[in-house]
Amino acid sequence: MKTLVVGGGLTGLVAAERLAAAGIIAPVLERESEPGGACRSIEADGYTFDHTGHLLHVGRPETEAYLTEIGVWEQLRVWERRAAIVVGDHVTPYPIQIHTHGLAANVRRDCLLGFIRAWGGDGEDEATTFRDWVLERFGTGLAEHFFFPYNRKLYRAEPEELGLDWVGRYVPKPDLEAVVDGALGLHDEKIGYNAVFRYPTSGGIRLLPDRVADRVPDLRTDSEVVRLHLGEHWLELAGGERLAFDTVVSTISLPRLLDMVCDELPSDVAEARRALRWVRVLNIALGVRGPAPVPEHWRYFPDPEVSYYRVGFPSNHGRLAPDGCHTVSVEISFVPGRGDVVAEAAEAETALAGAGLLDPENVEVRQLTMVDPAYVVFDHDRRDAVSMLRAWLRSHDVRLTGRWAEWKYSAMEDAVLDGMAAARRLAEEAG
Ligand SMILES: Cc1cc2nc3c(=O)[nH]c(=O)nc-3n(C[C@H](O)[C@H](O)[C@H](O)COP(=O)(O)OP(=O)(O)OC[C@H]3O[C@@H](n4cnc5c(N)ncnc54)[C@H](O)[C@@H]3O)c2cc1C
């Protein structure tokens, strides 16, 4: 059985590596000149930049076992998250729901009263929109001061346009006592999926895909797939070479995959393709002389007046800058095809300087990278569209694996697990 893996990011690399371990050689076709996808790191003038912060959260023993097997685990250091939220002129630790003590008194009052009023409310499980879910769970104050403006900036969508498929794991709900303690500055327990994280003791996050790639027997870089013929079971590379397949494991973005299908799309498939929404993210990576201006690993910015939603200081957790220097990673989200990227990047640096987070005179290196797609917009059409597209592609022997292929929200650990699961299924079927 001839299997082709499209995309040499973490998911595709792990799938091919595990297939090879089971005795099946599946070529990996990667568009770029090096593998790793969103987990690549760039080196420039002594600085190392990831594609925005890429911190590893490991919750499953099989992930730890795999990272140990490929020689990555012992090269990771464990960090306790240091993250903050900026509301107006005030900075308070993340997550806001148990740390309102750092906010202005009137904002703290709104958040606390809103939470207490929502606490006794009915129907928490009845919410179907992100807007109602936040109001029922956290109340009006936290909604208006953080959850609504922050998610508007990140997803470029109104809270009522978003469904709930993505929230459970990522937005922790504390109890009333924790919220009251948090308003008084008495809560010091770290909660949430990212309370601790791991990061390489030296160099960027590319350590992880690089180690997997070393074990992939047939990795073809500079091999962009441009056409896919489902009826005849071949795909075509940018240079014109055609490769026949029995099965394709696609890890590239779902709309891009559909756009390269040269068979005529049935009308319901074409409609589902049009329903897929996403945002792209500009990462402004800066290498700056002098020590980092703040101790945090990253800060969130819900303020609608500034374009960025998150600013990271990656050299606070990794050896990513020359001695005495630091790195900054600024994230701005865009609707595809909209927004003046260059102007927004310049404005962002001015705003950062105004906030005392950047000294423009000390910027030594600047790298602008567009991550596209970056975040799937979980609107109300997503679930049905994805399940029908998945079934249709599967009926043509194309399997979707990973964050952007399955059109979901997931992290590097999931990429490893998704790759492993895809390989396991194929190896079982091959007998
Ligand atoms: C802004 C941002 C921040 C993140 N932060 C974190 C974090 O802190 N922690 C964490 O665990 N996860 C984080 N993630 C998630 C993480 O990046 C993904 O889970 C992971 O990289 C997914 O890997 P993948 O292989 O599925 O996709 P990708 O990395 O996108 O790999 C797909 C590959 O396909 C290639 N490709 C595309 N089109 C073609 C084509 N036509 N032909 C051939 N090849 C093609 C691409 O070049 C790419 O190498 C973040 C993601 C984003 C966007």
CSV table of C-alpha atoms and ligand atoms in Angstrom, one decimal:
chain,number,residue,atom,x,y,z
A,1,MET,CA,0.0,0.0,0.0
A,2,LYS,CA,1.5,3.4,-1.0
A,3,THR,CA,0.9,6.0,1.6
A,4,LEU,CA,2.0,9.6,1.2
A,5,VAL,CA,2.1,12.1,4.0
A,6,VAL,CA,1.4,15.7,3.0
A,7,GLY,CA,3.1,18.2,5.3
A,8,GLY,CA,6.3,17.8,7.3
A,9,GLY,CA,5.2,19.6,10.5
A,10,LEU,CA,5.2,17.8,13.8
A,11,THR,CA,2.1,15.8,13.0
A,12,GLY,CA,3.3,14.5,9.6
A,13,LEU,CA,6.8,13.8,10.9
A,14,VAL,CA,5.5,11.7,13.9
A,15,ALA,CA,3.1,9.8,11.6
A,16,ALA,CA,5.9,8.9,9.2
A,17,GLU,CA,8.3,8.1,11.9
A,18,ARG,CA,5.9,5.8,13.6
A,19,LEU,CA,5.0,4.2,10.3
A,20,ALA,CA,8.7,3.6,9.7
A,21,ALA,CA,9.0,2.0,13.1
A,22,ALA,CA,6.2,-0.4,12.0
A,23,GLY,CA,8.0,-1.2,8.8
A,24,ILE,CA,6.1,1.1,6.4
A,25,ILE,CA,8.0,3.8,4.5
A,26,ALA,CA,5.7,6.7,3.7
A,27,PRO,CA,7.3,9.7,1.9
A,28,VAL,CA,6.7,13.0,3.6
A,29,LEU,CA,6.1,15.9,1.2
A,30,GLU,CA,7.0,19.2,2.7
A,31,ARG,CA,6.7,22.6,0.9
A,32,GLU,CA,9.5,24.4,2.8
A,33,SER,CA,13.2,23.7,2.6
A,34,GLU,CA,13.2,22.4,6.1
A,35,PRO,CA,10.7,20.5,8.2
A,36,GLY,CA,8.9,21.5,11.4
A,37,GLY,CA,6.0,23.7,10.2
A,38,ALA,CA,4.7,26.0,13.0
A,39,CYS,CA,7.3,24.5,15.3
A,40,ARG,CA,10.3,25.7,13.3
A,41,SER,CA,12.7,28.2,14.9
A,42,ILE,CA,14.6,30.9,13.1
A,43,GLU,CA,18.2,31.9,14.0
A,44,ALA,CA,19.4,35.4,13.3
A,45,ASP,CA,22.5,37.3,14.7
A,46,GLY,CA,22.7,35.3,17.9
A,47,TYR,CA,18.9,35.3,18.5
A,48,THR,CA,16.5,32.4,18.2
A,49,PHE,CA,12.9,33.0,17.4
A,50,ASP,CA,10.0,30.6,17.4
A,51,HIS,CA,6.8,31.2,15.4
A,52,THR,CA,5.3,33.0,18.5
A,53,GLY,CA,5.7,31.3,21.8
A,54,HIS,CA,5.8,27.5,21.5
A,55,LEU,CA,5.7,26.0,25.0
A,56,LEU,CA,5.3,22.3,25.5
A,57,HIS,CA,2.5,21.1,27.8
A,58,VAL,CA,2.7,17.4,28.4
A,59,GLY,CA,-0.2,15.6,30.1
A,60,ARG,CA,-0.1,12.1,28.8
A,61,PRO,CA,2.4,9.3,29.7
A,62,GLU,CA,2.7,8.1,26.1
A,63,THR,CA,3.9,11.6,25.1
A,64,GLU,CA,6.6,11.5,27.7
A,65,ALA,CA,7.6,8.0,26.6
A,66,TYR,CA,7.9,9.1,23.0
A,67,LEU,CA,9.9,12.3,23.8
A,68,THR,CA,12.2,10.1,25.9
A,69,GLU,CA,12.6,7.6,23.1
A,70,ILE,CA,13.6,10.3,20.6
A,71,GLY,CA,16.0,12.0,23.1
A,72,VAL,CA,14.1,15.2,23.6
A,73,TRP,CA,12.7,14.8,27.1
A,74,GLU,CA,15.9,15.1,29.1
A,75,GLN,CA,16.7,18.3,27.1
A,76,LEU,CA,13.6,20.1,28.4
A,77,ARG,CA,13.4,22.3,31.4
A,78,VAL,CA,10.2,22.6,33.5
A,79,TRP,CA,9.0,26.1,34.0
A,80,GLU,CA,6.2,27.5,36.2
A,81,ARG,CA,4.1,29.8,34.2
A,82,ARG,CA,4.6,33.6,34.8
A,83,ALA,CA,1.8,35.2,32.8
A,84,ALA,CA,-0.1,38.5,33.4
A,85,ILE,CA,-3.1,40.4,32.0
A,86,VAL,CA,-3.0,44.1,31.3
A,87,VAL,CA,-6.3,46.0,31.9
A,88,GLY,CA,-6.0,49.7,31.5
A,89,ASP,CA,-2.9,50.7,33.4
A,90,HIS,CA,-3.1,47.7,35.7
A,91,VAL,CA,-1.2,44.4,35.5
A,92,THR,CA,-2.5,41.4,37.3
A,93,PRO,CA,-1.5,37.7,37.2
A,94,TYR,CA,-3.2,35.3,34.7
A,95,PRO,CA,-5.8,33.8,34.9
A,96,ILE,CA,-7.8,36.9,35.7
A,97,GLN,CA,-10.7,35.0,37.3
A,98,ILE,CA,-8.6,34.3,40.4
A,99,HIS,CA,-6.4,37.4,40.2
A,100,THR,CA,-8.6,40.4,40.1
A,101,HIS,CA,-6.7,41.9,43.0
A,102,GLY,CA,-4.3,43.7,40.6
A,103,LEU,CA,-7.0,45.5,38.7
A,104,ALA,CA,-8.4,49.0,39.3
A,105,ALA,CA,-10.9,49.1,42.2
A,106,ASN,CA,-13.9,49.7,40.0
A,107,VAL,CA,-12.9,46.9,37.6
A,108,ARG,CA,-12.4,44.5,40.5
A,109,ARG,CA,-15.8,45.4,41.8
A,110,ASP,CA,-17.5,44.8,38.4
A,111,CYS,CA,-15.7,41.4,38.1
A,112,LEU,CA,-16.5,40.3,41.6
A,113,LEU,CA,-20.1,41.4,41.7
A,114,GLY,CA,-20.7,39.9,38.2
A,115,PHE,CA,-19.2,36.6,39.2
A,116,ILE,CA,-21.3,36.4,42.5
A,117,ARG,CA,-24.5,37.2,40.6
A,118,ALA,CA,-23.7,34.6,37.9
A,119,TRP,CA,-22.8,32.0,40.5
A,120,GLY,CA,-26.3,31.3,41.7
A,121,GLY,CA,-27.8,31.4,38.1
A,122,ASP,CA,-29.5,28.5,36.4
A,123,GLY,CA,-28.9,27.0,33.0
A,124,GLU,CA,-25.1,27.0,32.9
A,125,ASP,CA,-25.2,23.9,30.7
A,126,GLU,CA,-27.8,25.5,28.3
A,127,ALA,CA,-25.5,28.0,26.7
A,128,THR,CA,-24.8,27.4,23.0
A,129,THR,CA,-22.7,30.5,22.3
A,130,PHE,CA,-19.4,31.6,23.8
A,131,ARG,CA,-21.1,34.9,24.8
A,132,ASP,CA,-23.8,33.2,26.9
A,133,TRP,CA,-21.3,30.6,28.3
A,134,VAL,CA,-19.0,33.4,29.6
A,135,LEU,CA,-21.9,35.4,31.1
A,136,GLU,CA,-23.3,32.3,32.9
A,137,ARG,CA,-19.9,31.1,34.1
A,138,PHE,CA,-18.0,34.3,34.9
A,139,GLY,CA,-20.6,37.1,34.9
A,140,THR,CA,-20.7,40.5,33.2
A,141,GLY,CA,-17.6,42.1,34.7
A,142,LEU,CA,-15.1,39.5,33.7
A,143,ALA,CA,-16.9,39.2,30.3
A,144,GLU,CA,-16.7,42.9,29.5
A,145,HIS,CA,-13.2,43.6,30.9
A,146,PHE,CA,-11.5,40.5,29.6
A,147,PHE,CA,-13.2,37.6,27.9
A,148,PHE,CA,-15.1,39.5,25.2
A,149,PRO,CA,-12.5,42.1,24.2
A,150,TYR,CA,-9.7,39.6,24.2
A,151,ASN,CA,-11.5,37.0,22.1
A,152,ARG,CA,-12.8,39.6,19.7
A,153,LYS,CA,-9.1,40.6,19.1
A,154,LEU,CA,-7.9,37.0,18.7
A,155,TYR,CA,-10.7,35.6,16.6
A,156,ARG,CA,-11.9,38.8,14.9
A,157,ALA,CA,-15.4,37.6,15.7
A,158,GLU,CA,-18.2,38.6,18.1
A,159,PRO,CA,-18.6,36.3,21.2
A,160,GLU,CA,-22.1,35.3,20.0
A,161,GLU,CA,-20.7,34.0,16.7
A,162,LEU,CA,-18.5,31.5,18.5
A,163,GLY,CA,-19.6,28.1,19.7
A,164,LEU,CA,-18.3,26.1,22.6
A,165,ASP,CA,-16.3,23.2,21.1
A,166,TRP,CA,-13.0,24.7,22.0
A,167,VAL,CA,-13.5,26.2,25.5
A,168,GLY,CA,-13.7,23.5,28.1
A,169,ARG,CA,-10.0,22.5,28.4
A,170,TYR,CA,-8.6,26.0,27.9
A,171,VAL,CA,-10.8,28.2,30.2
A,172,PRO,CA,-10.8,27.0,33.8
A,173,LYS,CA,-13.7,27.7,36.1
A,174,PRO,CA,-12.7,28.4,39.7
A,175,ASP,CA,-15.2,28.2,42.6
A,176,LEU,CA,-16.6,31.2,44.5
A,177,GLU,CA,-14.1,31.0,47.3
A,178,ALA,CA,-11.1,31.1,44.8
A,179,VAL,CA,-12.6,34.1,43.1
A,180,VAL,CA,-13.1,36.0,46.3
A,181,ASP,CA,-9.6,35.1,47.5
A,182,GLY,CA,-8.4,36.2,44.1
A,183,ALA,CA,-10.0,39.6,44.6
A,184,LEU,CA,-8.2,40.0,47.9
A,185,GLY,CA,-4.8,38.7,46.6
A,186,LEU,CA,-5.0,35.5,48.7
A,187,HIS,CA,-4.9,33.0,45.8
A,188,ASP,CA,-1.5,31.7,44.9
A,189,GLU,CA,-2.3,28.3,43.3
A,190,LYS,CA,-1.6,28.1,39.6
A,191,ILE,CA,-4.5,26.6,37.6
A,192,GLY,CA,-5.2,25.8,34.0
A,193,TYR,CA,-3.7,23.5,31.3
A,194,ASN,CA,-0.6,25.7,31.0
A,195,ALA,CA,0.3,26.2,34.7
A,196,VAL,CA,3.7,24.5,34.0
A,197,PHE,CA,5.4,24.0,30.7
A,198,ARG,CA,8.5,22.6,29.2
A,199,TYR,CA,11.0,24.2,26.9
A,200,PRO,CA,14.5,23.2,25.5
A,201,THR,CA,17.4,24.1,27.8
A,202,SER,CA,19.1,25.6,24.8
A,203,GLY,CA,17.9,26.7,21.4
A,204,GLY,CA,14.3,27.0,20.1
A,205,ILE,CA,11.4,24.6,20.0
A,206,ARG,CA,12.7,23.2,16.6
A,207,LEU,CA,14.6,20.7,18.7
A,208,LEU,CA,11.3,18.6,18.8
A,209,PRO,CA,10.5,18.4,15.1
A,210,ASP,CA,14.2,18.1,14.2
A,211,ARG,CA,14.7,15.1,16.4
A,212,VAL,CA,11.6,13.4,14.9
A,213,ALA,CA,12.8,14.4,11.3
A,214,ASP,CA,16.2,12.7,12.0
A,215,ARG,CA,14.3,9.4,12.2
A,216,VAL,CA,12.0,9.9,9.1
A,217,PRO,CA,13.5,7.7,6.3
A,218,ASP,CA,12.0,9.5,3.3
A,219,LEU,CA,11.5,13.2,4.0
A,220,ARG,CA,11.2,15.3,0.8
A,221,THR,CA,11.6,19.1,1.4
A,222,ASP,CA,11.0,21.7,-1.3
A,223,SER,CA,8.1,19.4,-2.4
A,224,GLU,CA,5.0,21.5,-2.5
A,225,VAL,CA,1.8,19.6,-3.4
A,226,VAL,CA,-0.2,21.7,-5.8
A,227,ARG,CA,-2.9,19.4,-7.2
A,228,LEU,CA,-4.7,16.4,-6.0
A,229,HIS,CA,-6.7,14.1,-8.2
A,230,LEU,CA,-9.0,12.0,-6.0
A,231,GLY,CA,-10.6,10.0,-8.8
A,232,GLU,CA,-7.3,8.9,-10.3
A,233,HIS,CA,-5.4,8.8,-6.9
A,234,TRP,CA,-2.4,11.0,-7.8
A,235,LEU,CA,-1.0,14.2,-6.5
A,236,GLU,CA,1.2,16.6,-8.3
A,237,LEU,CA,4.2,18.6,-6.9
A,238,ALA,CA,5.1,22.2,-7.9
A,239,GLY,CA,7.7,21.0,-10.3
A,240,GLY,CA,5.2,18.8,-12.2
A,241,GLU,CA,6.1,15.4,-10.8
A,242,ARG,CA,3.1,13.2,-10.2
A,243,LEU,CA,3.0,10.6,-7.4
A,244,ALA,CA,0.4,7.8,-7.3
A,245,PHE,CA,-1.1,6.9,-3.9
A,246,ASP,CA,-3.4,4.4,-2.2
A,247,THR,CA,-3.8,6.6,0.9
A,248,VAL,CA,-2.9,10.2,1.7
A,249,VAL,CA,-2.4,11.4,5.2
A,250,SER,CA,-2.9,15.1,5.0
A,251,THR,CA,-1.7,17.4,7.8
A,252,ILE,CA,-2.0,20.7,5.8
A,253,SER,CA,-4.8,23.1,6.3
A,254,LEU,CA,-8.2,21.8,5.3
A,255,PRO,CA,-9.4,24.6,3.0
A,256,ARG,CA,-6.0,24.6,1.2
A,257,LEU,CA,-6.2,20.9,0.6
A,258,LEU,CA,-9.7,21.3,-0.8
A,259,ASP,CA,-8.6,24.1,-3.0
A,260,MET,CA,-6.0,21.8,-4.7
A,261,VAL,CA,-8.5,19.1,-5.5
A,262,CYS,CA,-8.9,19.0,-9.3
A,263,ASP,CA,-12.0,16.8,-9.4
A,264,GLU,CA,-15.3,18.8,-9.4
A,265,LEU,CA,-16.4,19.3,-5.8
A,266,PRO,CA,-20.0,18.3,-5.1
A,267,SER,CA,-22.1,21.4,-4.2
A,268,ASP,CA,-22.4,20.4,-0.5
A,269,VAL,CA,-18.7,19.9,-0.2
A,270,ALA,CA,-18.0,23.3,-1.9
A,271,GLU,CA,-20.5,24.9,0.5
A,272,ALA,CA,-18.8,23.3,3.5
A,273,ARG,CA,-15.4,24.5,2.3
A,274,ARG,CA,-16.7,28.1,2.0
A,275,ALA,CA,-18.0,27.9,5.6
A,276,LEU,CA,-14.5,27.4,7.1
A,277,ARG,CA,-13.2,30.5,8.9
A,278,TRP,CA,-9.9,31.3,10.4
A,279,VAL,CA,-7.5,34.1,11.4
A,280,ARG,CA,-3.8,34.4,10.5
A,281,VAL,CA,-1.4,35.8,13.0
A,282,LEU,CA,1.5,38.2,12.5
A,283,ASN,CA,4.4,37.4,14.8
A,284,ILE,CA,6.7,40.4,15.3
A,285,ALA,CA,9.9,38.8,16.7
A,286,LEU,CA,12.4,41.3,18.1
A,287,GLY,CA,15.9,40.8,19.4
A,288,VAL,CA,16.7,43.6,21.8
A,289,ARG,CA,19.8,44.8,23.7
A,290,GLY,CA,19.5,45.0,27.4
A,291,PRO,CA,17.5,42.9,30.0
A,292,ALA,CA,13.8,42.0,29.5
A,293,PRO,CA,11.6,44.8,30.8
A,294,VAL,CA,9.3,42.4,32.8
A,295,PRO,CA,9.8,39.0,34.4
A,296,GLU,CA,6.8,37.4,32.8
A,297,HIS,CA,6.9,34.8,30.0
A,298,TRP,CA,4.0,36.5,28.4
A,299,ARG,CA,1.2,39.1,28.9
A,300,TYR,CA,-2.4,39.3,27.5
A,301,PHE,CA,-3.8,42.6,26.2
A,302,PRO,CA,-7.6,42.7,26.0
A,303,ASP,CA,-7.5,46.5,25.3
A,304,PRO,CA,-9.2,47.2,21.9
A,305,GLU,CA,-7.0,50.3,21.5
A,306,VAL,CA,-3.8,48.2,21.0
A,307,SER,CA,-3.6,45.9,18.0
A,308,TYR,CA,-1.7,43.0,19.7
A,309,TYR,CA,-3.5,40.5,21.9
A,310,ARG,CA,-0.4,38.9,23.5
A,311,VAL,CA,3.2,39.8,23.9
A,312,GLY,CA,5.8,37.2,24.9
A,313,PHE,CA,9.3,37.5,26.3
A,314,PRO,CA,10.6,34.1,25.2
A,315,SER,CA,14.2,34.7,26.5
A,316,ASN,CA,12.7,34.7,30.0
A,317,HIS,CA,12.3,30.9,29.6
A,318,GLY,CA,14.9,29.9,27.0
A,319,ARG,CA,18.5,30.6,26.1
A,320,LEU,CA,17.4,32.5,23.0
A,321,ALA,CA,19.4,35.8,23.1
A,322,PRO,CA,23.0,36.8,23.5
A,323,ASP,CA,24.1,37.6,27.0
A,324,GLY,CA,22.6,40.8,28.3
A,325,CYS,CA,19.9,40.8,25.5
A,326,HIS,CA,16.3,39.6,25.3
A,327,THR,CA,13.6,38.6,22.8
A,328,VAL,CA,10.1,39.9,22.4
A,329,SER,CA,7.3,38.2,20.4
A,330,VAL,CA,4.2,40.3,19.5
A,331,GLU,CA,1.1,38.7,18.1
A,332,ILE,CA,-1.5,40.4,16.0
A,333,SER,CA,-4.4,38.6,14.4
A,334,PHE,CA,-5.9,39.3,11.0
A,335,VAL,CA,-8.8,38.2,8.9
A,336,PRO,CA,-7.2,36.6,5.8
A,337,GLY,CA,-7.0,39.2,3.0
A,338,ARG,CA,-7.6,42.2,5.3
A,339,GLY,CA,-5.5,44.6,7.3
A,340,ASP,CA,-2.4,46.6,6.6
A,341,VAL,CA,0.3,44.3,8.1
A,342,VAL,CA,3.2,46.7,7.8
A,343,ALA,CA,1.3,49.6,9.3
A,344,GLU,CA,0.0,47.5,12.2
A,345,ALA,CA,3.5,46.2,12.9
A,346,ALA,CA,4.9,49.7,13.1
A,347,GLU,CA,2.0,50.9,15.3
A,348,ALA,CA,2.4,47.9,17.6
A,349,GLU,CA,6.1,48.8,18.3
A,350,THR,CA,5.1,52.4,19.0
A,351,ALA,CA,2.4,51.2,21.4
A,352,LEU,CA,4.9,48.8,23.1
A,353,ALA,CA,7.4,51.7,23.5
A,354,GLY,CA,4.7,53.9,25.0
A,355,ALA,CA,3.8,51.1,27.5
A,356,GLY,CA,7.5,50.9,28.6
A,357,LEU,CA,7.9,47.4,27.1
A,358,LEU,CA,10.3,48.2,24.3
A,359,ASP,CA,13.2,50.6,23.8
A,360,PRO,CA,13.1,51.0,20.0
A,361,GLU,CA,16.7,52.3,19.9
A,362,ASN,CA,17.9,48.9,21.3
A,363,VAL,CA,16.1,46.7,18.7
A,364,GLU,CA,18.9,44.8,16.9
A,365,VAL,CA,16.9,42.2,15.0
A,366,ARG,CA,13.4,42.2,13.6
A,367,GLN,CA,11.6,39.2,12.0
A,368,LEU,CA,8.1,39.4,10.7
A,369,THR,CA,6.4,36.1,10.2
A,370,MET,CA,2.8,35.5,9.1
A,371,VAL,CA,1.4,32.2,10.6
A,372,ASP,CA,-1.5,31.3,8.2
A,373,PRO,CA,-3.8,29.7,9.2
A,374,ALA,CA,-3.2,30.3,12.9
A,375,TYR,CA,-6.5,29.9,14.7
A,376,VAL,CA,-9.6,28.2,13.4
A,377,VAL,CA,-12.7,30.3,14.2
A,378,PHE,CA,-15.1,28.0,16.0
A,379,ASP,CA,-18.3,29.4,14.7
A,380,HIS,CA,-21.6,27.6,14.6
A,381,ASP,CA,-21.1,26.1,11.2
A,382,ARG,CA,-17.7,24.6,11.8
A,383,ARG,CA,-18.6,21.2,13.4
A,384,ASP,CA,-21.0,20.1,10.6
A,385,ALA,CA,-18.8,21.4,7.8
A,386,VAL,CA,-15.7,19.6,9.1
A,387,SER,CA,-17.4,16.3,9.7
A,388,MET,CA,-18.9,16.2,6.2
A,389,LEU,CA,-15.6,17.2,4.6
A,390,ARG,CA,-13.8,14.7,6.6
A,391,ALA,CA,-16.2,11.9,5.6
A,392,TRP,CA,-16.1,12.9,1.9
A,393,LEU,CA,-12.3,13.0,1.8
A,394,ARG,CA,-12.1,9.7,3.7
A,395,SER,CA,-14.3,8.1,1.0
A,396,HIS,CA,-11.5,9.1,-1.4
A,397,ASP,CA,-8.7,7.6,0.8
A,398,VAL,CA,-7.6,11.0,2.2
A,399,ARG,CA,-7.2,11.1,5.9
A,400,LEU,CA,-7.0,14.3,7.9
A,401,THR,CA,-4.7,14.4,10.9
A,402,GLY,CA,-3.6,17.3,13.1
A,403,ARG,CA,-4.6,20.8,14.1
A,404,TRP,CA,-5.2,22.5,10.7
A,405,ALA,CA,-6.1,19.4,8.8
A,406,GLU,CA,-8.9,18.5,11.2
A,407,TRP,CA,-9.7,22.2,11.6
A,408,LYS,CA,-9.5,22.3,15.4
A,409,TYR,CA,-7.7,23.9,18.3
A,410,SER,CA,-4.8,21.7,19.6
A,411,ALA,CA,-1.2,21.9,20.8
A,412,MET,CA,2.1,20.2,20.1
A,413,GLU,CA,1.3,17.3,22.4
A,414,ASP,CA,-1.8,16.6,20.4
A,415,ALA,CA,0.3,16.8,17.2
A,416,VAL,CA,2.5,14.0,18.6
A,417,LEU,CA,-0.6,12.0,19.6
A,418,ASP,CA,-2.4,12.6,16.4
A,419,GLY,CA,0.6,11.5,14.3
A,420,MET,CA,1.0,8.4,16.5
A,421,ALA,CA,-2.7,7.5,16.2
A,422,ALA,CA,-2.8,7.9,12.4
A,423,ALA,CA,0.3,5.7,12.0
A,424,ARG,CA,-1.2,3.0,14.3
A,425,ARG,CA,-4.4,2.8,12.3
A,426,LEU,CA,-2.6,2.6,9.0
A,427,ALA,CA,-0.2,-0.1,10.3
A,428,GLU,CA,-3.1,-2.1,11.7
A,429,GLU,CA,-5.0,-1.9,8.4
A,430,ALA,CA,-1.8,-2.9,6.5
A,431,GLY,CA,-1.9,-6.0,8.7
B,1,LIG,C1,0.3,31.3,17.2
B,1,LIG,C2,0.4,29.9,17.6
B,1,LIG,C3,1.0,29.6,18.9
B,1,LIG,C4,1.1,28.3,19.3
B,1,LIG,N1,1.6,28.1,20.5
B,1,LIG,C5,1.7,26.8,21.0
B,1,LIG,C6,2.3,26.5,22.3
B,1,LIG,O1,2.7,27.4,23.0
B,1,LIG,N2,2.3,25.2,22.7
B,1,LIG,C7,1.8,24.2,21.9
B,1,LIG,O2,1.9,23.0,22.3
B,1,LIG,N3,1.3,24.4,20.7
B,1,LIG,C8,1.2,25.7,20.2
B,1,LIG,N4,0.7,25.9,18.9
B,1,LIG,C9,0.2,24.8,18.2
B,1,LIG,C10,1.3,24.1,17.4
B,1,LIG,O3,1.9,25.0,16.5
B,1,LIG,C11,0.6,23.0,16.5
B,1,LIG,O4,-0.2,22.1,17.3
B,1,LIG,C12,1.5,22.1,15.7
B,1,LIG,O5,2.6,22.9,15.2
B,1,LIG,C13,0.8,21.4,14.6
B,1,LIG,O6,1.7,20.8,13.7
B,1,LIG,P1,1.1,20.2,12.3
B,1,LIG,O7,2.2,19.3,11.8
B,1,LIG,O8,-0.2,19.6,12.5
B,1,LIG,O9,0.9,21.5,11.4
B,1,LIG,P2,2.1,22.4,10.7
B,1,LIG,O10,3.1,22.7,11.7
B,1,LIG,O11,1.3,23.6,10.1
B,1,LIG,O12,2.6,21.5,9.6
B,1,LIG,C14,2.1,21.4,8.3
B,1,LIG,C15,3.2,21.4,7.3
B,1,LIG,O13,2.6,21.3,6.0
B,1,LIG,C16,3.4,22.1,5.1
B,1,LIG,N5,2.6,22.4,3.9
B,1,LIG,C17,1.6,23.3,3.8
B,1,LIG,N6,1.1,23.2,2.6
B,1,LIG,C18,1.8,22.3,1.9
B,1,LIG,C19,1.7,21.8,0.6
B,1,LIG,N7,0.8,22.2,-0.3
B,1,LIG,N8,2.6,20.8,0.2
B,1,LIG,C20,3.5,20.3,1.1
B,1,LIG,N9,3.6,20.8,2.3
B,1,LIG,C21,2.8,21.7,2.7
B,1,LIG,C22,3.8,23.3,5.9
B,1,LIG,O14,5.0,23.9,5.4
B,1,LIG,C23,4.1,22.6,7.3
B,1,LIG,O15,5.4,22.3,7.5
B,1,LIG,C24,0.6,27.2,18.5
B,1,LIG,C25,0.1,27.5,17.2
B,1,LIG,C26,0.0,28.8,16.8
B,1,LIG,C27,-0.6,29.1,15.5
